[in-house]
C-alpha atoms as a PDB file:
ATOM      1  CA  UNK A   1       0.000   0.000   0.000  1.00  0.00           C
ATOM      2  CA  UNK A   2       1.460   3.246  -0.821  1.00  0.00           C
ATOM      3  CA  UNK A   3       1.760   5.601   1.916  1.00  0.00           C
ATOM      4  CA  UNK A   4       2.139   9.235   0.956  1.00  0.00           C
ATOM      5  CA  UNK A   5       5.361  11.823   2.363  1.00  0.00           C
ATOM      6  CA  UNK A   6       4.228  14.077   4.343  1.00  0.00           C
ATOM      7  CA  UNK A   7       6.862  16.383   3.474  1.00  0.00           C
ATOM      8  CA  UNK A   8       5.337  16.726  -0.111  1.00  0.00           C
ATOM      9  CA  UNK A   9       1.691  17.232   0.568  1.00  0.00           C
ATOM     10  CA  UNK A  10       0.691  20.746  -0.266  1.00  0.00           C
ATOM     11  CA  UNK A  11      -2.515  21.740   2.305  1.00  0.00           C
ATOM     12  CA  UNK A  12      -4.829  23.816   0.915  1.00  0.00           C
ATOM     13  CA  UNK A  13      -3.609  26.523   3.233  1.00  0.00           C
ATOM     14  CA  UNK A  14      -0.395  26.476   1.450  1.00  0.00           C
ATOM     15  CA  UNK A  15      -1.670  26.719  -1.978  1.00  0.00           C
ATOM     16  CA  UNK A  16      -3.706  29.761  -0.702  1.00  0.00           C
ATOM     17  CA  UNK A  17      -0.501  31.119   0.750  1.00  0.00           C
ATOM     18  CA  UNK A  18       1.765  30.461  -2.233  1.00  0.00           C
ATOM     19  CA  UNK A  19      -1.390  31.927  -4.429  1.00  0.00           C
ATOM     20  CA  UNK A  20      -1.477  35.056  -2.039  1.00  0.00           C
ATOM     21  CA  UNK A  21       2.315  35.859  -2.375  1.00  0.00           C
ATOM     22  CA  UNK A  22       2.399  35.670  -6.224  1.00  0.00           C
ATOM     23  CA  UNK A  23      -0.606  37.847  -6.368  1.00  0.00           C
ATOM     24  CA  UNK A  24       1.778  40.360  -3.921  1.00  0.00           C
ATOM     25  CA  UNK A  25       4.951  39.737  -5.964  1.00  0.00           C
ATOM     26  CA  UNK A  26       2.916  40.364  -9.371  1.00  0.00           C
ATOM     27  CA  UNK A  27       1.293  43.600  -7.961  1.00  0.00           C
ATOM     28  CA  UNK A  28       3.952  45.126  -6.354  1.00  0.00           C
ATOM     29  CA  UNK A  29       6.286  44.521  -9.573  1.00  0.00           C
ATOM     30  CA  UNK A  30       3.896  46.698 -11.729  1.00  0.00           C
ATOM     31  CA  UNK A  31       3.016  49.308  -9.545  1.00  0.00           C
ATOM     32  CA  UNK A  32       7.519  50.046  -9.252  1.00  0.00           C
ATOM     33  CA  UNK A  33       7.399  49.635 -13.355  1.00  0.00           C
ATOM     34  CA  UNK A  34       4.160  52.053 -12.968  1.00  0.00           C
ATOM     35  CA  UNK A  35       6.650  54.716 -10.908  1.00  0.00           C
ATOM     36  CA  UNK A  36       9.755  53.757 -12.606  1.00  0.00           C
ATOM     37  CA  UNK A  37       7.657  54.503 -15.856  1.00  0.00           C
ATOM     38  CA  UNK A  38       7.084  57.758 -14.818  1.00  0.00           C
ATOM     39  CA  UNK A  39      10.256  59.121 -13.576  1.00  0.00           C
ATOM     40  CA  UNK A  40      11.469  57.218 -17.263  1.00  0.00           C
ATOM     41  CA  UNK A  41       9.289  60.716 -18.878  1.00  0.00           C
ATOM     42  CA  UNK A  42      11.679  63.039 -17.154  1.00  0.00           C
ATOM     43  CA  UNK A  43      14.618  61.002 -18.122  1.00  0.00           C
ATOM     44  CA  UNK A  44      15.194  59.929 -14.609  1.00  0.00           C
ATOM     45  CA  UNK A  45      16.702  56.116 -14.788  1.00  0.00           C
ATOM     46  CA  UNK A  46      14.298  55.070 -12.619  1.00  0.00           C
ATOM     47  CA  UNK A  47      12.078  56.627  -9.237  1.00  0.00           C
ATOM     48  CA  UNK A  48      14.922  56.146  -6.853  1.00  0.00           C
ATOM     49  CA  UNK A  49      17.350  58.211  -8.740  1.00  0.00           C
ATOM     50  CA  UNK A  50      14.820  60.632  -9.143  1.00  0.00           C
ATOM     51  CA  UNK A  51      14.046  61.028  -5.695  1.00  0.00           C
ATOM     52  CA  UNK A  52      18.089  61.457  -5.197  1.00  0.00           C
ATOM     53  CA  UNK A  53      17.459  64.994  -6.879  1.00  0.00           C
ATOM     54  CA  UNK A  54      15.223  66.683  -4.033  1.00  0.00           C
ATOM     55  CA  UNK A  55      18.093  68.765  -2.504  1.00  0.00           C
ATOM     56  CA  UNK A  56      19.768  69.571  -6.190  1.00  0.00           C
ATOM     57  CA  UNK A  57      20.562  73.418  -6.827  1.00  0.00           C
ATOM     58  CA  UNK A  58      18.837  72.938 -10.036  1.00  0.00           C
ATOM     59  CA  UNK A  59      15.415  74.066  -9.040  1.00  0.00           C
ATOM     60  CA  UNK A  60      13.475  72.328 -11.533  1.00  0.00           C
ATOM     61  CA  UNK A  61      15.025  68.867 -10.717  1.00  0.00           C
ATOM     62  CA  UNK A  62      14.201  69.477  -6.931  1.00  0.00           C
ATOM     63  CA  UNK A  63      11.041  70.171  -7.723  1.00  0.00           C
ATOM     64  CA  UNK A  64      10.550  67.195  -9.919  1.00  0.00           C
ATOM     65  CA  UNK A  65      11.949  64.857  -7.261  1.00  0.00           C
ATOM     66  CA  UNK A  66      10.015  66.478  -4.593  1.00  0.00           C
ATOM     67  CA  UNK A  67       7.205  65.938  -6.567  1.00  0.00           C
ATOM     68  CA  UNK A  68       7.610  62.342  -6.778  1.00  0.00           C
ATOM     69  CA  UNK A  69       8.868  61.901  -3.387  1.00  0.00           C
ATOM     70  CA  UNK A  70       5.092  62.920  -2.460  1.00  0.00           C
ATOM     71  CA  UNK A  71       3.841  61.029  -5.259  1.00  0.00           C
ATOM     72  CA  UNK A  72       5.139  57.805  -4.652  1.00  0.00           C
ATOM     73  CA  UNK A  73       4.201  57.514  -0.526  1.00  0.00           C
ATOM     74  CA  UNK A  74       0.305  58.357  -1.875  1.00  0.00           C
ATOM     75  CA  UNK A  75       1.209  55.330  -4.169  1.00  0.00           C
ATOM     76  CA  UNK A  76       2.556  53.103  -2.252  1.00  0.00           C
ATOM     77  CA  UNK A  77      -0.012  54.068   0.570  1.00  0.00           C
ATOM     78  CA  UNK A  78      -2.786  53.263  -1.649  1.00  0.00           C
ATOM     79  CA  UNK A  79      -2.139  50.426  -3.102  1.00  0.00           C
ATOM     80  CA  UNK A  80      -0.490  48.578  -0.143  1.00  0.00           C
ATOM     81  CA  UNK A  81      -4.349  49.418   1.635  1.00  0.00           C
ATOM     82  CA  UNK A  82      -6.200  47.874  -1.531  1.00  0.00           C
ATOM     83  CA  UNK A  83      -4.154  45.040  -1.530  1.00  0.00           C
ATOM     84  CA  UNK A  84      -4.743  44.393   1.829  1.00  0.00           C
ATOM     85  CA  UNK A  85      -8.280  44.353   1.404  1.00  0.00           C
ATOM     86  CA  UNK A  86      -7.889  41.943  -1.395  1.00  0.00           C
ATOM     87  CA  UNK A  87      -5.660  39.343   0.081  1.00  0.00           C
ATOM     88  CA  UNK A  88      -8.538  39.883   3.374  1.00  0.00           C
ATOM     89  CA  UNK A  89     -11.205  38.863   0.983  1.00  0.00           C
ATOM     90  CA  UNK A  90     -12.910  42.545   1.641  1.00  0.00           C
ATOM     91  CA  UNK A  91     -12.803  43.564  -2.158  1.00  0.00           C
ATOM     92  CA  UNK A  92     -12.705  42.047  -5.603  1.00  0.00           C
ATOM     93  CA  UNK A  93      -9.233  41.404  -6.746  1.00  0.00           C
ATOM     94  CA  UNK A  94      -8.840  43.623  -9.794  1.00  0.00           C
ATOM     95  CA  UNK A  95      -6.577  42.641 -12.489  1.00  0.00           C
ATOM     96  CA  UNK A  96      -3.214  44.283 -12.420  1.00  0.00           C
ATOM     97  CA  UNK A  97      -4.485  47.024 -15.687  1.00  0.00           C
ATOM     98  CA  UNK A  98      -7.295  47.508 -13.656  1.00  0.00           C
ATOM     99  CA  UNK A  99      -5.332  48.510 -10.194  1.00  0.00           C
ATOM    100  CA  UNK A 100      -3.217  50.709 -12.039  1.00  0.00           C
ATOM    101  CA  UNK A 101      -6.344  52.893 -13.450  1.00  0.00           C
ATOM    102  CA  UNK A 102      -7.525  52.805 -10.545  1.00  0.00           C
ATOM    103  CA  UNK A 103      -4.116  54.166  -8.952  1.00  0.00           C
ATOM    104  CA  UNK A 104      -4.123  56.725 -11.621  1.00  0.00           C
ATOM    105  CA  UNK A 105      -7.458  57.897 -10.503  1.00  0.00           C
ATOM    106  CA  UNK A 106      -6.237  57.406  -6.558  1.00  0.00           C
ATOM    107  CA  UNK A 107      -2.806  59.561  -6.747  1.00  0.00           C
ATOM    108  CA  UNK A 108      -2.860  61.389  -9.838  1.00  0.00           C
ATOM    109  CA  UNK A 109       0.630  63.143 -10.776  1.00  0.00           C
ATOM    110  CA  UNK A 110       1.259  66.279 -12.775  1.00  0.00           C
ATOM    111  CA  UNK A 111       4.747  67.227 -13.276  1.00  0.00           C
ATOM    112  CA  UNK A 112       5.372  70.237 -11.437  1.00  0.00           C
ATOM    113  CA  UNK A 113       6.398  72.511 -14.325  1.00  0.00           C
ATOM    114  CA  UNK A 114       2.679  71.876 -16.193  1.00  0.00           C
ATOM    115  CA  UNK A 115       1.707  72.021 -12.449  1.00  0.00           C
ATOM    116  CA  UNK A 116       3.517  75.969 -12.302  1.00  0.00           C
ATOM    117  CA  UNK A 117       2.335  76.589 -16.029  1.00  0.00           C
ATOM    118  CA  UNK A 118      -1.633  76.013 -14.593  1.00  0.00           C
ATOM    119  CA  UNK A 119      -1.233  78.550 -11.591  1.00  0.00           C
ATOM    120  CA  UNK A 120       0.487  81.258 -13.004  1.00  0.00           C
ATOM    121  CA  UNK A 121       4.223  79.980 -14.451  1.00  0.00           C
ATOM    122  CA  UNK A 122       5.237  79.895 -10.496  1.00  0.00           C
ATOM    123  CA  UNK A 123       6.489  76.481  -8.736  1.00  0.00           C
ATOM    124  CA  UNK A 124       4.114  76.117  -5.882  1.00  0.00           C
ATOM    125  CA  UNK A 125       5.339  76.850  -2.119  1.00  0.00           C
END
């Protein structure tokens, strides 16, 4: 009679766990390419370098880093809540192009120069 290892049963719980983290690890992966993307339209090789401009003597790059600075803590704010709720079972788990609208409509960004161009050609205080 065959007698199964116990060390290779998968439980239920563990496929729901394994399921849960690649859900996290495919999320999380697209919203950085979703900030990466946009620190890309500045020529920035990616958020974090960016963000390494917020205390440059070049206003308009400290500006632009601020900027995303700010945006990316409503980001990651946001979407580590949602997910949350997801992996709790407390909303329906969009699809990752569906999150990101959503995130887009959540923490919209303007670059700070169209941003200075809408209020009178001034960088905000």
């Amino acid at each position: 009679m065959w007698t199964p290892d116990p060390a290779k049963i998968i439980t239920a719980e563990q496929k729901a766990a394994e399921a849960m983290a690649t859900l996290r690890t495919a999320f999380t992966a697209a919203i950085q390419r979703h900030l990466d993307t946009k620190a890309n339209e500045r020529h920035y090789d990616n958020i974090h370098t960016a963000i390494g401009y917020r205390d440059d003597p070049n206003e308009g790059f400290a500006a632009e880093a601020e900027a995303l600075f700010v945006w990316r803590s409503a980001v990651w704010t946001f979407s580590t809540s949602e997910l949350a709720k997801v992996l709790a079972a407390q909303r329906i788990r969009p699809s990752v192009e569906e999150f990101l609208i959503e995130l887009d409509a959540a923490c919209p960004f303007v670059w700070p120069m169209e941003r200075a161009a809408m209020i009178g050609g001034k960088l905000p205080d």
